[in-house]
Backbone as JSON Lines, residues from 0, in Angstrom:
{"i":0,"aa":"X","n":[28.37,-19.91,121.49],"ca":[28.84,-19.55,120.2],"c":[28.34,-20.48,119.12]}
{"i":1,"aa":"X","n":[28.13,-21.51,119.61],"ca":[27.27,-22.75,118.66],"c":[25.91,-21.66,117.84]}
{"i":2,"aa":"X","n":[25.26,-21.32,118.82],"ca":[24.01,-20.22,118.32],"c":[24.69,-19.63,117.09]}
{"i":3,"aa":"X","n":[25.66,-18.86,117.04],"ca":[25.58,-17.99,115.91],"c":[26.05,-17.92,114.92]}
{"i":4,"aa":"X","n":[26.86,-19.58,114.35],"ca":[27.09,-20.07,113.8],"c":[25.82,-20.44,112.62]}
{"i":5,"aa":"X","n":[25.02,-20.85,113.84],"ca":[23.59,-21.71,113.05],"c":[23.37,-20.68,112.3]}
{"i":6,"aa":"X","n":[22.97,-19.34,112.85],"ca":[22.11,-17.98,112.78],"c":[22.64,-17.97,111.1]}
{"i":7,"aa":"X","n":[24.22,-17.88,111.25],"ca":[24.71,-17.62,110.02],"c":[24.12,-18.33,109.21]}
{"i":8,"aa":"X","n":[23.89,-19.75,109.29],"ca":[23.69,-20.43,108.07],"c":[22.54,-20.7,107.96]}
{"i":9,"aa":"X","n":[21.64,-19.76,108.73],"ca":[19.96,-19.76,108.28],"c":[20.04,-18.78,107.51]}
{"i":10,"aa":"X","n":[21.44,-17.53,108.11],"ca":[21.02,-16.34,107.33],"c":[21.46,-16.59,105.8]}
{"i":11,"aa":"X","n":[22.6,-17.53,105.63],"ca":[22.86,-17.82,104.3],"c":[22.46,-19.15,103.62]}
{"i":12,"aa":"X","n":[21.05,-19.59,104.24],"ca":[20.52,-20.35,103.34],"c":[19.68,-19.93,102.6]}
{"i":13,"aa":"X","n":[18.48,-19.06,103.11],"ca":[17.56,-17.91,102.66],"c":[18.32,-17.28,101.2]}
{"i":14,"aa":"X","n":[19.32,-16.54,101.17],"ca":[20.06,-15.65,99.67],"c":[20.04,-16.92,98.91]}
{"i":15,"aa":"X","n":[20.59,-18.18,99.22],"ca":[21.1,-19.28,98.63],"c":[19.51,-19.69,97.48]}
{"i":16,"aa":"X","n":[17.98,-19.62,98.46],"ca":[17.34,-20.35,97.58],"c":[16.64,-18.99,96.88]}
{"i":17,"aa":"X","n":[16.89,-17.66,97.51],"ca":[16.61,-15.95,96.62],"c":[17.48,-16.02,95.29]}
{"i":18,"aa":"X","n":[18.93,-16.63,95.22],"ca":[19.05,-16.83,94.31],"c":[18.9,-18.01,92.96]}
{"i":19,"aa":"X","n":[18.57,-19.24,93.56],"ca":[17.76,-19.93,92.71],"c":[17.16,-19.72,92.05]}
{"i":20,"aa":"X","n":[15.87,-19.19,92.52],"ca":[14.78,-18.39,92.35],"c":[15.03,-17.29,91.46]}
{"i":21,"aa":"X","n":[15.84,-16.52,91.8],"ca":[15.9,-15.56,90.73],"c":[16.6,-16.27,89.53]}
{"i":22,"aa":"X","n":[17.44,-16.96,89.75],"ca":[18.38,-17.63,88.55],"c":[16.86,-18.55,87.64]}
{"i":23,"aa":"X","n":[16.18,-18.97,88.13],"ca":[14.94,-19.47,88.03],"c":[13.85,-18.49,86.86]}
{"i":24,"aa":"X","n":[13.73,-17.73,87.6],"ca":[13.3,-16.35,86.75],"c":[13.99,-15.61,85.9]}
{"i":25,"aa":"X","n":[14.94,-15.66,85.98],"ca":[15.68,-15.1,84.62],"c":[15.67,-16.02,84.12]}
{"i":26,"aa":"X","n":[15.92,-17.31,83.59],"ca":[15.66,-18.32,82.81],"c":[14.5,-18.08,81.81]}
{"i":27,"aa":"X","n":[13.29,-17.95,83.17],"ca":[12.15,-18.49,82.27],"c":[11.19,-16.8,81.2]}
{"i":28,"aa":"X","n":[12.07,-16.03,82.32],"ca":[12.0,-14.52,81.01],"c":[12.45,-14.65,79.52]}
{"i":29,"aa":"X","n":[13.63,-15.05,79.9],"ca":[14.49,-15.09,78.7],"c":[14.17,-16.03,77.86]}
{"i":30,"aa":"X","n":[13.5,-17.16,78.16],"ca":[12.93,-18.54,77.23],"c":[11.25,-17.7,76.81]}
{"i":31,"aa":"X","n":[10.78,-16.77,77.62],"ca":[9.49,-16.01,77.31],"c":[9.79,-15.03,76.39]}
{"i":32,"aa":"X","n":[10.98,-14.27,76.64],"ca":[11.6,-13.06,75.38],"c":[11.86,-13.89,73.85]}
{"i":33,"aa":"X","n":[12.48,-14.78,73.94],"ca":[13.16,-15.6,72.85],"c":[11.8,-16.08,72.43]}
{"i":34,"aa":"X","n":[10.72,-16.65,72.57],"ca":[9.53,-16.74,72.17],"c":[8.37,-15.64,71.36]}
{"i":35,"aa":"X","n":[8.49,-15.43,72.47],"ca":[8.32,-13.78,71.45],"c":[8.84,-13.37,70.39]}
{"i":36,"aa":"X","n":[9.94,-12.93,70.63],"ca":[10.52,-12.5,69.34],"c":[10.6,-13.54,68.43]}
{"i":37,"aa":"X","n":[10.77,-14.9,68.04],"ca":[10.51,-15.69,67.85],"c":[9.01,-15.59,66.6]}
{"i":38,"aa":"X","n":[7.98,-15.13,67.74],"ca":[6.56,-14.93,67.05],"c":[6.16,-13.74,66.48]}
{"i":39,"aa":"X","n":[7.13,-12.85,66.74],"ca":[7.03,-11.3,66.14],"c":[7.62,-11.54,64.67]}
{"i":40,"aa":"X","n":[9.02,-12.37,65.01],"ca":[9.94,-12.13,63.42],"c":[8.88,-13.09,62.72]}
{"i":41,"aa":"X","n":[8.3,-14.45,62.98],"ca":[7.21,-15.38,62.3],"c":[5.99,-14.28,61.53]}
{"i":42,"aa":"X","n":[5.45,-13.19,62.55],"ca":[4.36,-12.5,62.37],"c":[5.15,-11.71,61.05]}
{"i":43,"aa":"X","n":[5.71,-11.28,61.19],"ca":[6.89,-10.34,60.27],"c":[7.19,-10.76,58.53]}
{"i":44,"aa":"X","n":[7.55,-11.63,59.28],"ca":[7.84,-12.4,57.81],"c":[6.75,-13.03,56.68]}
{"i":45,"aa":"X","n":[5.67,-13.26,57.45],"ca":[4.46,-14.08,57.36],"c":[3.73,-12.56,56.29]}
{"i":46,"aa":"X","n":[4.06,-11.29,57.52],"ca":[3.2,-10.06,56.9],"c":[3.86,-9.66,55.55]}
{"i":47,"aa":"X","n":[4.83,-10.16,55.54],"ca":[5.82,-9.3,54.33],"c":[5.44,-10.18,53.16]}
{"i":48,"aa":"X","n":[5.24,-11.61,53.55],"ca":[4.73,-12.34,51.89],"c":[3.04,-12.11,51.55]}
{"i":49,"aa":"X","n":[2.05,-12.03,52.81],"ca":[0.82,-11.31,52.17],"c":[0.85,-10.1,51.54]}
{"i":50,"aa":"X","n":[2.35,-9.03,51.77],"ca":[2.05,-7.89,51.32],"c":[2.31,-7.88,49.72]}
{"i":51,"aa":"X","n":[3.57,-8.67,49.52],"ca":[3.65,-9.37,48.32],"c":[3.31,-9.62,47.25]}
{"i":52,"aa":"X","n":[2.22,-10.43,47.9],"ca":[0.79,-10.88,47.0],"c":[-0.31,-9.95,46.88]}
{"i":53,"aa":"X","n":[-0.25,-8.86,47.46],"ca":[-0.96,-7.84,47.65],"c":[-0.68,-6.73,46.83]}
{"i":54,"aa":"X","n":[0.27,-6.66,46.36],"ca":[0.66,-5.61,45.78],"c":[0.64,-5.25,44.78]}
{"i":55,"aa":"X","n":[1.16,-6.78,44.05],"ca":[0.72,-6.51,42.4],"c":[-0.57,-6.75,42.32]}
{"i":56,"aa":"X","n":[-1.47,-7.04,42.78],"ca":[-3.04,-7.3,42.92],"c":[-3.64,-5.68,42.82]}
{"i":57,"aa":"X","n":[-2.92,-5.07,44.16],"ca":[-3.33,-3.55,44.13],"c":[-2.4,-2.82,42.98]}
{"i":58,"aa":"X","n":[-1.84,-3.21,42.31],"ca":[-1.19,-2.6,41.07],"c":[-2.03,-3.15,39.81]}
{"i":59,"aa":"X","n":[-2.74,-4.3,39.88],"ca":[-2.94,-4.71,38.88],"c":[-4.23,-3.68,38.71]}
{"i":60,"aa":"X","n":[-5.24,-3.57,39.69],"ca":[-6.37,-3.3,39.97],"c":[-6.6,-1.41,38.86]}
{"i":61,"aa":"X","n":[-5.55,-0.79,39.41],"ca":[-5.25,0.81,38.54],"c":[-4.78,0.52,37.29]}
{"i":62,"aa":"X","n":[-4.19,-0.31,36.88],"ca":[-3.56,-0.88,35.53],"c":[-4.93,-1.14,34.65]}
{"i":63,"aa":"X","n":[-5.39,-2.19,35.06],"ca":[-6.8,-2.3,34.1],"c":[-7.64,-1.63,34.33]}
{"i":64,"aa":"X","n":[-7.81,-0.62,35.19],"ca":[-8.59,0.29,35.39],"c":[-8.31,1.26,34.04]}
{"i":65,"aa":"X","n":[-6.92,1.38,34.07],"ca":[-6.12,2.25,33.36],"c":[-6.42,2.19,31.13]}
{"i":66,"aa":"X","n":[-6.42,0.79,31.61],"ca":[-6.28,-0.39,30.11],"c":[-7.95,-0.08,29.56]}
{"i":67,"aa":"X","n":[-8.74,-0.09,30.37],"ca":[-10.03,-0.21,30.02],"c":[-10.45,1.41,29.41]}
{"i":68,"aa":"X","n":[-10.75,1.26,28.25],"ca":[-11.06,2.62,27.36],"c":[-11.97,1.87,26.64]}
{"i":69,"aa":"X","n":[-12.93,2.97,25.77],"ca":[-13.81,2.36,24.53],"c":[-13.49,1.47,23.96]}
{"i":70,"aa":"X","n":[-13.91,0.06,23.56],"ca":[-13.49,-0.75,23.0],"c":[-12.17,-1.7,23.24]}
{"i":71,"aa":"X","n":[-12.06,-1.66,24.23],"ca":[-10.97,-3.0,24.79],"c":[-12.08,-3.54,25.93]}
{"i":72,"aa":"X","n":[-11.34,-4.58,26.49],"ca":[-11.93,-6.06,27.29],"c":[-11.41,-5.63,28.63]}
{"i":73,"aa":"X","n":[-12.46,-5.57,29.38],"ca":[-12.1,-5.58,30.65],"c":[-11.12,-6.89,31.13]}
{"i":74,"aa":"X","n":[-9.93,-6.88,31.46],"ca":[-9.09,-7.99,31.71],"c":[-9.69,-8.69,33.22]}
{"i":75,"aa":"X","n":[-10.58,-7.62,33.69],"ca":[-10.95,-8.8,35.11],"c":[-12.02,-10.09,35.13]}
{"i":76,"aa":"X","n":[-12.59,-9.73,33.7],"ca":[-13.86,-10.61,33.17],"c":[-13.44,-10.92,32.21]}
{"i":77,"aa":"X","n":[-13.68,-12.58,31.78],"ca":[-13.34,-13.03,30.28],"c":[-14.41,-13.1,29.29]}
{"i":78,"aa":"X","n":[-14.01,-12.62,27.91],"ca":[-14.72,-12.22,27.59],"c":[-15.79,-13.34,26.84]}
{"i":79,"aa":"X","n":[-16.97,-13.42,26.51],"ca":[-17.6,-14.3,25.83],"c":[-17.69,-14.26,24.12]}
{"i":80,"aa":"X","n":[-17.79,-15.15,23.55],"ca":[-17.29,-15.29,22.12],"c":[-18.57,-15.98,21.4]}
{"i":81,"aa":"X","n":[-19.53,-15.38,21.16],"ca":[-20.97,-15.81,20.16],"c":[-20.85,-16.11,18.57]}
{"i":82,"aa":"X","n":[-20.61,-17.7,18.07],"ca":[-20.24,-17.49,16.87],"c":[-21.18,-17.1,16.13]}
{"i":83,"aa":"X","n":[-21.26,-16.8,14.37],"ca":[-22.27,-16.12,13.7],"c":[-22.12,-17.32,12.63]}
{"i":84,"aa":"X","n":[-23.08,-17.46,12.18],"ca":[-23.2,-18.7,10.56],"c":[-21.97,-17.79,9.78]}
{"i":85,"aa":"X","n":[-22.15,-18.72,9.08],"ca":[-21.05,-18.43,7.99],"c":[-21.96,-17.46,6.93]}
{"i":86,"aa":"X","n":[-21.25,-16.35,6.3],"ca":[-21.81,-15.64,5.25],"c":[-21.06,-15.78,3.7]}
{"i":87,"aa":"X","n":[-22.31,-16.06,2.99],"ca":[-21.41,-16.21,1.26],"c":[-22.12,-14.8,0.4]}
{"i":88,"aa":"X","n":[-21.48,-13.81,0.07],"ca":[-22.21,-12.71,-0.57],"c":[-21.75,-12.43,-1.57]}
{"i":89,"aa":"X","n":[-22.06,-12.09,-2.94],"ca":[-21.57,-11.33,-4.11],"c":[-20.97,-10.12,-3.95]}
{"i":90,"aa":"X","n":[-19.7,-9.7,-4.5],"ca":[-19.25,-8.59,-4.14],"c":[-19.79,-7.5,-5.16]}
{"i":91,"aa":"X","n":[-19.52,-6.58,-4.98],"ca":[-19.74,-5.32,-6.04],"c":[-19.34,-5.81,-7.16]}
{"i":92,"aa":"X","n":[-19.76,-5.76,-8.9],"ca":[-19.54,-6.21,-9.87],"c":[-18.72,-5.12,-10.54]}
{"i":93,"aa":"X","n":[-17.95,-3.95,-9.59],"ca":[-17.13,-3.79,-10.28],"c":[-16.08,-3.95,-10.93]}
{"i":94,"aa":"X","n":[-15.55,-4.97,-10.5],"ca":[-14.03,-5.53,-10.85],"c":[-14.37,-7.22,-11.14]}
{"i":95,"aa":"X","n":[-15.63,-7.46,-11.66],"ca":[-15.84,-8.56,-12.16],"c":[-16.82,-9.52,-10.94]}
{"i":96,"aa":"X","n":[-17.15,-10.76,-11.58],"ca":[-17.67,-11.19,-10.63],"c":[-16.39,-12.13,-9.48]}
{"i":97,"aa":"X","n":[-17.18,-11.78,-8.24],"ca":[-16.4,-12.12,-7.03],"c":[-17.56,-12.33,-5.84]}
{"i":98,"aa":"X","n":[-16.8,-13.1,-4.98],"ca":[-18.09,-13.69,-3.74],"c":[-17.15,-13.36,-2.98]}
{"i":99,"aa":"X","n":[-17.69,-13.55,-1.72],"ca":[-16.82,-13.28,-0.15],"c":[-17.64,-14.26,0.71]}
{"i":100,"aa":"X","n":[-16.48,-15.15,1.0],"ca":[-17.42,-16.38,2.05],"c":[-16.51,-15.82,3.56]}
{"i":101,"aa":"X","n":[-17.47,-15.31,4.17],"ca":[-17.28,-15.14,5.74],"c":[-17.31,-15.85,6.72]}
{"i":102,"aa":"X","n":[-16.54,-16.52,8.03],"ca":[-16.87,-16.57,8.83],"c":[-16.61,-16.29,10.19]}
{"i":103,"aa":"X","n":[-17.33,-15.71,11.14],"ca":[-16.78,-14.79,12.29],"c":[-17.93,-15.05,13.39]}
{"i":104,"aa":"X","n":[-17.02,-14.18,14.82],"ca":[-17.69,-14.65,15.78],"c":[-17.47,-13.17,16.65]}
{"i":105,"aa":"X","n":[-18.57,-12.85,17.33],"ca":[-18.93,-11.49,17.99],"c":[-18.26,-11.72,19.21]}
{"i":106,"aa":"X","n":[-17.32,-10.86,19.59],"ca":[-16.9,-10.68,21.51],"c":[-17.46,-9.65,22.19]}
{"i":107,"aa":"X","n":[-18.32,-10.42,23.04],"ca":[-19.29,-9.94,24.16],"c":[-18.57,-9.66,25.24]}
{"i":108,"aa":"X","n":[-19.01,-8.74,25.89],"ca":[-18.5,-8.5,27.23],"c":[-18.65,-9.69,28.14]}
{"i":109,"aa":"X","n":[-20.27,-9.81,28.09],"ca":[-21.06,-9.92,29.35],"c":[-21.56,-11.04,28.28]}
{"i":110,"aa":"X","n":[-21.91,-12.26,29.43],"ca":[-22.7,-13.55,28.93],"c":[-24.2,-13.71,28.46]}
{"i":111,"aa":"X","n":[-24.21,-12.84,29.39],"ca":[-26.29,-12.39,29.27],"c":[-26.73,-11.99,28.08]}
{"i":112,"aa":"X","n":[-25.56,-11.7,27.59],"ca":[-26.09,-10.66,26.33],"c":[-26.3,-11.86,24.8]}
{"i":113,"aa":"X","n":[-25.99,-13.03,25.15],"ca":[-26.19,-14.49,24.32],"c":[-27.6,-14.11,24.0]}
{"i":114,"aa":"X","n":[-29.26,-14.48,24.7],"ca":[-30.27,-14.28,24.3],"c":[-30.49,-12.89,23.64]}
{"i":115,"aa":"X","n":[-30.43,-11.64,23.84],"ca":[-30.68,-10.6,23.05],"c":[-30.16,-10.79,21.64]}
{"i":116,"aa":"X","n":[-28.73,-11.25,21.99],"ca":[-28.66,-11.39,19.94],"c":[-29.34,-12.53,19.72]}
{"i":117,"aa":"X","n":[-29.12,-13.3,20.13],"ca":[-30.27,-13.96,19.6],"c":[-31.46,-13.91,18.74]}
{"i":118,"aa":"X","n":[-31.76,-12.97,19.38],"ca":[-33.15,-12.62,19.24],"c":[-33.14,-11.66,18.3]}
{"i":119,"aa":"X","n":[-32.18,-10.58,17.89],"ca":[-31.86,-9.92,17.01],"c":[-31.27,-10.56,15.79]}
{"i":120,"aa":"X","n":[-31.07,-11.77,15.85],"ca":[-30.37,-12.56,14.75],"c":[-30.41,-12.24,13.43]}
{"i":121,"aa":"X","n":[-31.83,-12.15,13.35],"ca":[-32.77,-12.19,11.9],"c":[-31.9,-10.71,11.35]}
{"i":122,"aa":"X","n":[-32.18,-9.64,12.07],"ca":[-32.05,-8.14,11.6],"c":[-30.37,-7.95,11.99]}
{"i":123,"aa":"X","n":[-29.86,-8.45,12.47],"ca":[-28.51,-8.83,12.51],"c":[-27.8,-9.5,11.58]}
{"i":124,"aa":"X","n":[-28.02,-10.81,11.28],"ca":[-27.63,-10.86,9.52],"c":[-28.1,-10.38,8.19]}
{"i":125,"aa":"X","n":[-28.93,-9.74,8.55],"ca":[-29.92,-8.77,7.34],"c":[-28.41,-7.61,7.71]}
{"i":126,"aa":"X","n":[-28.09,-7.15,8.24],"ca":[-27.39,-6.02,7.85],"c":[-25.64,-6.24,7.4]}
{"i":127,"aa":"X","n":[-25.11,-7.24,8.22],"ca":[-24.08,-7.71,7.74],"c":[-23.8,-8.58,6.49]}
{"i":128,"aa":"X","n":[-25.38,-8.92,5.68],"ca":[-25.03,-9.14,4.27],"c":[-24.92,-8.38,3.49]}
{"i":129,"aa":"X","n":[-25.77,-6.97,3.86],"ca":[-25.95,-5.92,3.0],"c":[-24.44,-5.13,3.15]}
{"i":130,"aa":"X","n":[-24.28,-5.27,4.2],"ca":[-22.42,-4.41,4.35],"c":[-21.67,-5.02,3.42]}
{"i":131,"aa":"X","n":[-21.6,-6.59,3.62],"ca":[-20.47,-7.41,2.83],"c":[-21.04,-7.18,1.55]}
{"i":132,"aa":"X","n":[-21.84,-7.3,1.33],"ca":[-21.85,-7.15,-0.17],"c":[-22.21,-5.83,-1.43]}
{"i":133,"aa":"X","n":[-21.74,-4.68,0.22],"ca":[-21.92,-3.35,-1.0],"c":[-20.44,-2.81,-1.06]}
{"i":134,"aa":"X","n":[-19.6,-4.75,-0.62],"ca":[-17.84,-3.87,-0.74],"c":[-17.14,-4.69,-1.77]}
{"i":135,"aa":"X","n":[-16.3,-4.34,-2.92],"ca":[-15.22,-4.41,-3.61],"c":[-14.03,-5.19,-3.49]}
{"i":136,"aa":"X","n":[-14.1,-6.18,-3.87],"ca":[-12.9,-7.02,-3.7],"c":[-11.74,-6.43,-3.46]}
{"i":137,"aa":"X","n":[-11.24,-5.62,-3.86],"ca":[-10.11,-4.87,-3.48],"c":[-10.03,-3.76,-2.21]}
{"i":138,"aa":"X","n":[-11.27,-3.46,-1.14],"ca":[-11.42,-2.74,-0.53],"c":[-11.72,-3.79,0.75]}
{"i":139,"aa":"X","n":[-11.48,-5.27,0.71],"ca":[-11.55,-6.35,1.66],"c":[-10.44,-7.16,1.3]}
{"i":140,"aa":"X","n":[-9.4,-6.67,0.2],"ca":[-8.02,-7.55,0.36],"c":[-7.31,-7.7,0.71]}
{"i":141,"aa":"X","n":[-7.19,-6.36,1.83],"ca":[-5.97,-5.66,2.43],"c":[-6.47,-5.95,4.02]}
{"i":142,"aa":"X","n":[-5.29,-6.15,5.02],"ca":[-5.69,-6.24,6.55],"c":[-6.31,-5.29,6.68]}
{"i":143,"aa":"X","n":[-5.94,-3.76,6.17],"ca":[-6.05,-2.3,6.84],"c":[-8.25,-2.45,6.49]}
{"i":144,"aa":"X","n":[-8.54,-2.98,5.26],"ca":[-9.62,-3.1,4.91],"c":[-10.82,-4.02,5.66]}
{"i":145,"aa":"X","n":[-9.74,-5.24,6.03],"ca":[-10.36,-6.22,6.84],"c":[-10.53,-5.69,8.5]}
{"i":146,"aa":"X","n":[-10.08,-5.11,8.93],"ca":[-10.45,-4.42,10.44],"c":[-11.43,-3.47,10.22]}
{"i":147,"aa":"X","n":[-11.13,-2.41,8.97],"ca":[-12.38,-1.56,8.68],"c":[-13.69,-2.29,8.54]}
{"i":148,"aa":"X","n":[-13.86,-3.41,7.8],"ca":[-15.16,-4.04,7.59],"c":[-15.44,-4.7,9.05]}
{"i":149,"aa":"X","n":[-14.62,-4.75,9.87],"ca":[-14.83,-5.82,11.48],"c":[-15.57,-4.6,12.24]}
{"i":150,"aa":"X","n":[-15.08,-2.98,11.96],"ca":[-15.34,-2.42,12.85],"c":[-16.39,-1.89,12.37]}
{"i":151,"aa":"X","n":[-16.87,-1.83,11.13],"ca":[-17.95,-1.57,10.23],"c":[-19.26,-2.63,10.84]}
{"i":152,"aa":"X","n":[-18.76,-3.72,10.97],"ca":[-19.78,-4.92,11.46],"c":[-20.18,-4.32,12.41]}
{"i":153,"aa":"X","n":[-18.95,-4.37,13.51],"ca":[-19.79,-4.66,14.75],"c":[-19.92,-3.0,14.9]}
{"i":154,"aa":"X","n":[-20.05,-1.66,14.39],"ca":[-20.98,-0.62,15.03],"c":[-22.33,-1.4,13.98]}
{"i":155,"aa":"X","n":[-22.55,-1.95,13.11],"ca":[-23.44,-1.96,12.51],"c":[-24.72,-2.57,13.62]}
{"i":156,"aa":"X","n":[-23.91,-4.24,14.24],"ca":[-24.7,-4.84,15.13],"c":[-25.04,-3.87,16.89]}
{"i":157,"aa":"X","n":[-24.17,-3.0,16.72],"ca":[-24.79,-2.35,17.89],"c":[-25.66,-1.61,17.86]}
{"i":158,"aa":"X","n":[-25.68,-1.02,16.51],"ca":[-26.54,-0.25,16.06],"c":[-28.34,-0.84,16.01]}
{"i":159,"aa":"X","n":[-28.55,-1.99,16.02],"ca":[-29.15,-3.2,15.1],"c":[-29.58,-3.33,17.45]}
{"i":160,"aa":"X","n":[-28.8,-2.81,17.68],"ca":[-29.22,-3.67,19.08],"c":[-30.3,-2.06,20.14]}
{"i":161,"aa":"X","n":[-29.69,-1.01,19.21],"ca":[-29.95,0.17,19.77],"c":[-28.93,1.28,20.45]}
{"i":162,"aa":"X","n":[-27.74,1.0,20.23],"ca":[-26.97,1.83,20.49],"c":[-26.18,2.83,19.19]}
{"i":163,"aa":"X","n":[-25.94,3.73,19.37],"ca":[-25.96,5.01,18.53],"c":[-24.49,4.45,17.82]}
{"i":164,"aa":"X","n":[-23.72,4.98,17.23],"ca":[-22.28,4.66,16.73],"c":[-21.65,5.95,17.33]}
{"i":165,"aa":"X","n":[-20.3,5.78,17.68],"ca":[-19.56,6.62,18.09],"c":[-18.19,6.48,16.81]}
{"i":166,"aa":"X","n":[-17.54,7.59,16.78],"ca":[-16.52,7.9,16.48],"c":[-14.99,8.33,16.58]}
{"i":167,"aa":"X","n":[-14.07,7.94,16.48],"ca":[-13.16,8.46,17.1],"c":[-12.45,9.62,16.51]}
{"i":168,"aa":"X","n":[-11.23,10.37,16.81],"ca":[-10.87,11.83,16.37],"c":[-10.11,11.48,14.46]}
{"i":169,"aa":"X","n":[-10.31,10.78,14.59],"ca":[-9.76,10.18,13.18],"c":[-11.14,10.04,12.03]}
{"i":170,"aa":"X","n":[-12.58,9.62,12.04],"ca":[-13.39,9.4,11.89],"c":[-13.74,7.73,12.17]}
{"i":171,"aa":"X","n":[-12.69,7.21,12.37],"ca":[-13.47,5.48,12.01],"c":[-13.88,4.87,13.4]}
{"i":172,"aa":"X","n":[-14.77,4.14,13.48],"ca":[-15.75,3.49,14.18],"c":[-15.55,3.06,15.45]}
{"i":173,"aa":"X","n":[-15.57,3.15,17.08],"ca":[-15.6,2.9,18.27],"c":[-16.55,2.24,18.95]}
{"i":174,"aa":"X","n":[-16.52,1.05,18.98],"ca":[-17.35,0.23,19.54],"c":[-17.99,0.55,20.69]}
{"i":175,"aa":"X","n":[-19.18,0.64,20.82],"ca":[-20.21,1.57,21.36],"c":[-21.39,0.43,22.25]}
{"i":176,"aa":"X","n":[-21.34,-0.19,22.95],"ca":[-22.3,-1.19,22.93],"c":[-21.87,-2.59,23.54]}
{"i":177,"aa":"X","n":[-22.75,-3.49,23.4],"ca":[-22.51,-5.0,24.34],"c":[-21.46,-5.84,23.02]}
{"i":178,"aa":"X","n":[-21.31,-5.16,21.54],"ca":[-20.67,-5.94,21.18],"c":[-19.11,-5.17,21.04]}
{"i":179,"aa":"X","n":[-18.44,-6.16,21.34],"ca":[-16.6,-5.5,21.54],"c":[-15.94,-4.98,19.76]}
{"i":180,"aa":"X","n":[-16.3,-6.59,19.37],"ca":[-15.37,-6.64,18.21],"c":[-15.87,-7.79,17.2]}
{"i":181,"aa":"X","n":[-15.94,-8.2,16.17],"ca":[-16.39,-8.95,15.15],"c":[-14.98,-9.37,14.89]}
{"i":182,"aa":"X","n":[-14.88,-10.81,15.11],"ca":[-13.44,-11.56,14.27],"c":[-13.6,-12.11,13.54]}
{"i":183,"aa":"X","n":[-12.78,-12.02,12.54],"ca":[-13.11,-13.48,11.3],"c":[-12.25,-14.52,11.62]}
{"i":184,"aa":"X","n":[-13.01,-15.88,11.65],"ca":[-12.33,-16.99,11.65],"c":[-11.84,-17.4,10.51]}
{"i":185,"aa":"X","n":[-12.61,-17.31,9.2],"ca":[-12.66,-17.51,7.8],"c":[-12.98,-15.89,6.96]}
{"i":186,"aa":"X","n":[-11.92,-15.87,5.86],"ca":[-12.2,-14.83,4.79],"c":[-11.66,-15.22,3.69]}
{"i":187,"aa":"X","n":[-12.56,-15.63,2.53],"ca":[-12.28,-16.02,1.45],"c":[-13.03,-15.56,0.48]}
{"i":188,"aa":"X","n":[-11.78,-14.76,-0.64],"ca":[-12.54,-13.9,-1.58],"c":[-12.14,-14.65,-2.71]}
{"i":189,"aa":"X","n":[-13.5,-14.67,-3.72],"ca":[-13.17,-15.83,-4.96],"c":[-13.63,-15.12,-6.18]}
């Protein structure tokens, strides 16, 4: 009877280290699950702040797509700013004598476009003296007058570069060309 005593406790040493072992393995699942998920919610969270940053990027992208019409600045490129000498011209002698001392600076799209005016300089201030000075002190006193003569300039210089003038449904002037807009830094009528 000694025999089957032993028997027993071979037979219940065997379950004894089956369950170790398994107690063993479920451990190291569950430290493998918790890892995981772990690196999923990391992956998760990680994806949700690139999307983030992604979004108003892909919103911004249709927006200035949207913004960009004749004569505004593409907001994805800054724009370049070519100043012009200063201009002193006699105004029309109708309302007495009067001068107009100018000074302003052309917004370019594109940088490249620095040497072409350039090079147009000469026939480029040949026409913006003749503008300024076939206008009326009172027809450059007013803001509403001073944007008309800006937008007067610059179809003049696009014109001056080879591009046609366009119009808008109103009649007045749409910048047509490499130049945006003519600003005055200085306007002084004497």
């Amino acid at each position: 009877m000694a025999k089957a005593p032993a028997k027993t406790e071979e037979g219940d040493e065997p379950p004894k280290k089956k369950g170790k072992l398994g107690l063993i393995l479920i451990i190291v699942l569950v430290v493998i699950v918790l890892v995981l998920g772990a690196l999923v919610a990391l992956l998760l969270l990680k994806g949700g702040k690139d999307k983030e940053h992604e979004e108003p990027a892909a919103h911004a992208a249709p927006a200035a797509q949207q913004m960009q019409t004749a004569g505004t600045v593409d907001l994805t490129k800054p724009p370049t700013f070519i100043p012009l000498e200063a201009f002193t011209v006699n105004l029309r002698r109708d309302e007495g004598d009067h001068y107009l001392q100018v000074v302003a600076v052309m917004r370019v799209a594109d940088a490249t476009m620095d040497p072409t005016l350039k090079a147009f300089m000469p026939e480029i201030r040949h026409r913006i003296n003749l503008l300024l000075s076939s206008k009326l002190p009172s027809e450059v006193a007013t803001i509403e007058g001073r944007e008309a003569l800006s937008l007067a300039i610059t179809e003049s210089i696009n014109e001056a570069l080879g591009f046609k003038p366009v119009r808008d449904a109103a009649g007045k002037p749409v910048p047509n060309g490499p130049v945006q807009a003519v600003l005055f830094t200085s306007f002084i009528i004497q």
